[in-house]
Amino acid sequence: MGDHRVRRSSPAAAGPVTGPRTAAEPLPTLLADGLLTERLALAVPEGTRTVVAEYEIQPGHSLPWHYHEGRVVAVVTAGVLTRTLADGSECVTPAGGCIVEPVGPRGVHMAENREPEPLRICALFFLPQGSPLSTRAEPPAGPAGRR
């Protein structure tokens, strides 16, 4: 599984945009192309902080237990993401996959790269003003916290 970043070089390769194009028209950089496998309910109030962030997690490394104060939608752009959720379940998402993170302290989770290549994630955060991207948390009691 290699890096799924693609620079499109021709208008025909850029995708579903229709109609005439000019030579100076910018083409998007496609980071990933996959299917949403979780329900996305997104109602955010006006004034919501919106952040786009890219993470790179090296093989054998992880993001510690944490949670988010708002909705986070992320796409795995390279590698394979393994998340452990508060209930101890694991979710494995390969490159091109999209995830919807749980909101609030009850949605504590961690993310790991168990594969031999770097993991890259592009995340879109919808947060209350003044909230950090994530808040570190203690591992939950029970099977999920015994790593």
mmCIF file of C-alpha atoms in Angstrom:
data_model
loop_
_atom_site.group_PDB
_atom_site.id
_atom_site.type_symbol
_atom_site.label_atom_id
_atom_site.label_comp_id
_atom_site.label_asym_id
_atom_site.label_seq_id
_atom_site.Cartn_x
_atom_site.Cartn_y
_atom_site.Cartn_z
ATOM 1 C CA MET A 1 0.000 0.000 0.000
ATOM 2 C CA GLY A 2 1.791 3.067 -1.234
ATOM 3 C CA ASP A 3 1.117 6.729 -0.852
ATOM 4 C CA HIS A 4 -2.210 7.598 -2.468
ATOM 5 C CA ARG A 5 -1.332 11.253 -3.182
ATOM 6 C CA VAL A 6 -1.813 11.934 -6.838
ATOM 7 C CA ARG A 7 -1.112 15.099 -8.786
ATOM 8 C CA ARG A 8 -3.512 15.173 -11.671
ATOM 9 C CA SER A 9 -1.821 16.473 -14.791
ATOM 10 C CA SER A 10 -4.614 16.543 -17.328
ATOM 11 C CA PRO A 11 -8.102 18.036 -17.150
ATOM 12 C CA ALA A 12 -9.619 14.706 -18.172
ATOM 13 C CA ALA A 13 -7.955 12.966 -15.207
ATOM 14 C CA ALA A 14 -9.210 15.494 -12.666
ATOM 15 C CA GLY A 15 -12.573 13.834 -12.234
ATOM 16 C CA PRO A 16 -16.210 14.790 -12.385
ATOM 17 C CA VAL A 17 -15.886 18.478 -13.285
ATOM 18 C CA THR A 18 -17.753 19.037 -16.542
ATOM 19 C CA GLY A 19 -17.738 21.821 -19.098
ATOM 20 C CA PRO A 20 -14.930 23.656 -20.822
ATOM 21 C CA ARG A 21 -11.677 24.266 -18.926
ATOM 22 C CA THR A 22 -9.044 26.895 -19.449
ATOM 23 C CA ALA A 23 -5.339 26.101 -19.471
ATOM 24 C CA ALA A 24 -4.859 28.262 -16.346
ATOM 25 C CA GLU A 25 -7.579 26.513 -14.325
ATOM 26 C CA PRO A 26 -6.034 24.927 -11.203
ATOM 27 C CA LEU A 27 -6.445 21.209 -10.713
ATOM 28 C CA PRO A 28 -7.020 19.712 -7.266
ATOM 29 C CA THR A 29 -4.490 17.491 -5.524
ATOM 30 C CA LEU A 30 -6.356 14.280 -4.800
ATOM 31 C CA LEU A 31 -5.306 13.003 -1.355
ATOM 32 C CA ALA A 32 -7.579 9.954 -1.215
ATOM 33 C CA ASP A 33 -10.705 8.591 -2.841
ATOM 34 C CA GLY A 34 -12.808 6.168 -0.827
ATOM 35 C CA LEU A 35 -16.234 5.448 0.624
ATOM 36 C CA LEU A 36 -17.738 6.675 3.881
ATOM 37 C CA THR A 37 -18.506 3.556 5.941
ATOM 38 C CA GLU A 38 -20.003 5.311 8.989
ATOM 39 C CA ARG A 39 -23.052 7.551 9.273
ATOM 40 C CA LEU A 40 -22.106 11.222 9.235
ATOM 41 C CA ALA A 41 -24.515 13.470 11.114
ATOM 42 C CA LEU A 42 -23.095 16.959 10.997
ATOM 43 C CA ALA A 43 -24.975 19.920 12.392
ATOM 44 C CA VAL A 44 -22.596 22.635 13.526
ATOM 45 C CA PRO A 45 -23.486 26.073 14.827
ATOM 46 C CA GLU A 46 -22.329 29.274 13.174
ATOM 47 C CA GLY A 47 -18.920 30.302 14.484
ATOM 48 C CA THR A 48 -17.645 26.712 14.756
ATOM 49 C CA ARG A 49 -13.849 26.454 14.569
ATOM 50 C CA THR A 50 -12.890 24.563 11.413
ATOM 51 C CA VAL A 51 -9.404 23.082 11.103
ATOM 52 C CA VAL A 52 -7.776 20.841 8.496
ATOM 53 C CA ALA A 53 -4.750 18.935 9.769
ATOM 54 C CA GLU A 54 -2.477 16.268 8.359
ATOM 55 C CA TYR A 55 -0.868 13.685 10.623
ATOM 56 C CA GLU A 56 2.010 11.365 9.835
ATOM 57 C CA ILE A 57 2.527 8.443 12.210
ATOM 58 C CA GLN A 58 5.664 6.388 11.764
ATOM 59 C CA PRO A 59 5.616 2.567 11.926
ATOM 60 C CA GLY A 60 5.171 1.323 15.499
ATOM 61 C CA HIS A 61 4.058 4.722 16.804
ATOM 62 C CA SER A 62 0.670 5.936 18.004
ATOM 63 C CA LEU A 63 -1.474 8.849 19.075
ATOM 64 C CA PRO A 64 -2.206 8.420 22.806
ATOM 65 C CA TRP A 65 -5.669 8.050 24.328
ATOM 66 C CA HIS A 66 -7.622 11.213 23.581
ATOM 67 C CA TYR A 67 -11.003 12.636 22.652
ATOM 68 C CA HIS A 68 -12.385 15.552 20.659
ATOM 69 C CA GLU A 69 -14.850 18.233 21.779
ATOM 70 C CA GLY A 70 -16.372 18.373 18.286
ATOM 71 C CA ARG A 71 -16.897 16.260 15.195
ATOM 72 C CA VAL A 72 -13.817 15.037 13.317
ATOM 73 C CA VAL A 73 -13.959 13.469 9.867
ATOM 74 C CA ALA A 74 -10.687 12.010 8.597
ATOM 75 C CA VAL A 75 -9.378 10.230 5.521
ATOM 76 C CA VAL A 76 -6.461 7.809 5.622
ATOM 77 C CA THR A 77 -4.266 8.974 2.736
ATOM 78 C CA ALA A 78 -1.487 6.361 3.130
ATOM 79 C CA GLY A 79 -0.929 3.262 5.227
ATOM 80 C CA VAL A 80 -3.385 1.569 7.589
ATOM 81 C CA LEU A 81 -4.953 3.179 10.671
ATOM 82 C CA THR A 82 -5.854 1.011 13.671
ATOM 83 C CA ARG A 83 -8.058 2.724 16.275
ATOM 84 C CA THR A 84 -8.941 1.284 19.664
ATOM 85 C CA LEU A 85 -12.238 2.635 20.982
ATOM 86 C CA ALA A 86 -13.443 3.071 24.572
ATOM 87 C CA ASP A 87 -15.320 -0.251 24.499
ATOM 88 C CA GLY A 88 -12.147 -2.148 23.525
ATOM 89 C CA SER A 89 -13.165 -2.704 19.915
ATOM 90 C CA GLU A 90 -10.663 -2.065 17.141
ATOM 91 C CA CYS A 91 -11.381 -0.396 13.821
ATOM 92 C CA VAL A 92 -8.919 -0.906 10.959
ATOM 93 C CA THR A 93 -9.051 1.611 8.107
ATOM 94 C CA PRO A 94 -6.797 1.256 5.049
ATOM 95 C CA ALA A 95 -5.719 4.066 2.721
ATOM 96 C CA GLY A 96 -8.701 5.693 1.060
ATOM 97 C CA GLY A 97 -10.969 4.938 4.013
ATOM 98 C CA CYS A 98 -12.880 7.642 5.835
ATOM 99 C CA ILE A 99 -13.619 7.697 9.579
ATOM 100 C CA VAL A 100 -15.940 9.735 11.770
ATOM 101 C CA GLU A 101 -14.542 10.205 15.277
ATOM 102 C CA PRO A 102 -16.741 10.040 18.390
ATOM 103 C CA VAL A 103 -17.350 13.328 20.243
ATOM 104 C CA GLY A 104 -16.579 14.067 23.900
ATOM 105 C CA PRO A 105 -14.899 12.201 26.767
ATOM 106 C CA ARG A 106 -17.115 9.125 26.357
ATOM 107 C CA GLY A 107 -15.593 8.729 22.887
ATOM 108 C CA VAL A 108 -12.003 8.320 24.092
ATOM 109 C CA HIS A 109 -9.847 6.415 21.612
ATOM 110 C CA MET A 110 -6.273 5.896 20.441
ATOM 111 C CA ALA A 111 -4.705 5.520 16.995
ATOM 112 C CA GLU A 112 -1.808 3.281 15.982
ATOM 113 C CA ASN A 113 0.347 2.481 12.994
ATOM 114 C CA ARG A 114 1.020 -1.249 13.167
ATOM 115 C CA GLU A 115 2.251 -1.444 9.581
ATOM 116 C CA PRO A 116 5.809 -1.144 8.179
ATOM 117 C CA GLU A 117 5.151 2.085 6.236
ATOM 118 C CA PRO A 118 4.197 5.578 7.462
ATOM 119 C CA LEU A 119 0.523 6.293 8.129
ATOM 120 C CA ARG A 120 -0.905 9.588 6.877
ATOM 121 C CA ILE A 121 -4.266 10.982 7.904
ATOM 122 C CA CYS A 122 -5.978 14.168 6.722
ATOM 123 C CA ALA A 123 -8.532 15.326 9.312
ATOM 124 C CA LEU A 124 -11.264 17.962 9.195
ATOM 125 C CA PHE A 125 -12.208 19.232 12.658
ATOM 126 C CA PHE A 126 -15.443 21.037 13.596
ATOM 127 C CA LEU A 127 -14.783 22.332 17.114
ATOM 128 C CA PRO A 128 -16.260 24.768 19.602
ATOM 129 C CA GLN A 129 -14.263 28.009 19.664
ATOM 130 C CA GLY A 130 -11.301 27.778 22.034
ATOM 131 C CA SER A 131 -11.210 23.965 22.008
ATOM 132 C CA PRO A 132 -7.954 22.132 21.298
ATOM 133 C CA LEU A 133 -7.791 19.650 18.423
ATOM 134 C CA SER A 134 -7.794 16.858 20.991
ATOM 135 C CA THR A 135 -7.624 16.371 24.744
ATOM 136 C CA ARG A 136 -5.419 13.637 26.213
ATOM 137 C CA ALA A 137 -7.243 11.170 28.435
ATOM 138 C CA GLU A 138 -6.590 8.216 30.659
ATOM 139 C CA PRO A 139 -7.145 4.813 29.052
ATOM 140 C CA PRO A 140 -10.659 3.553 29.825
ATOM 141 C CA ALA A 141 -11.121 0.906 32.483
ATOM 142 C CA GLY A 142 -11.452 -2.616 31.138
ATOM 143 C CA PRO A 143 -10.049 -4.380 28.092
ATOM 144 C CA ALA A 144 -9.429 -1.205 26.031
ATOM 145 C CA GLY A 145 -7.118 0.280 28.650
ATOM 146 C CA ARG A 146 -4.885 -2.781 29.046
ATOM 147 C CA ARG A 147 -2.489 -2.152 26.155
#
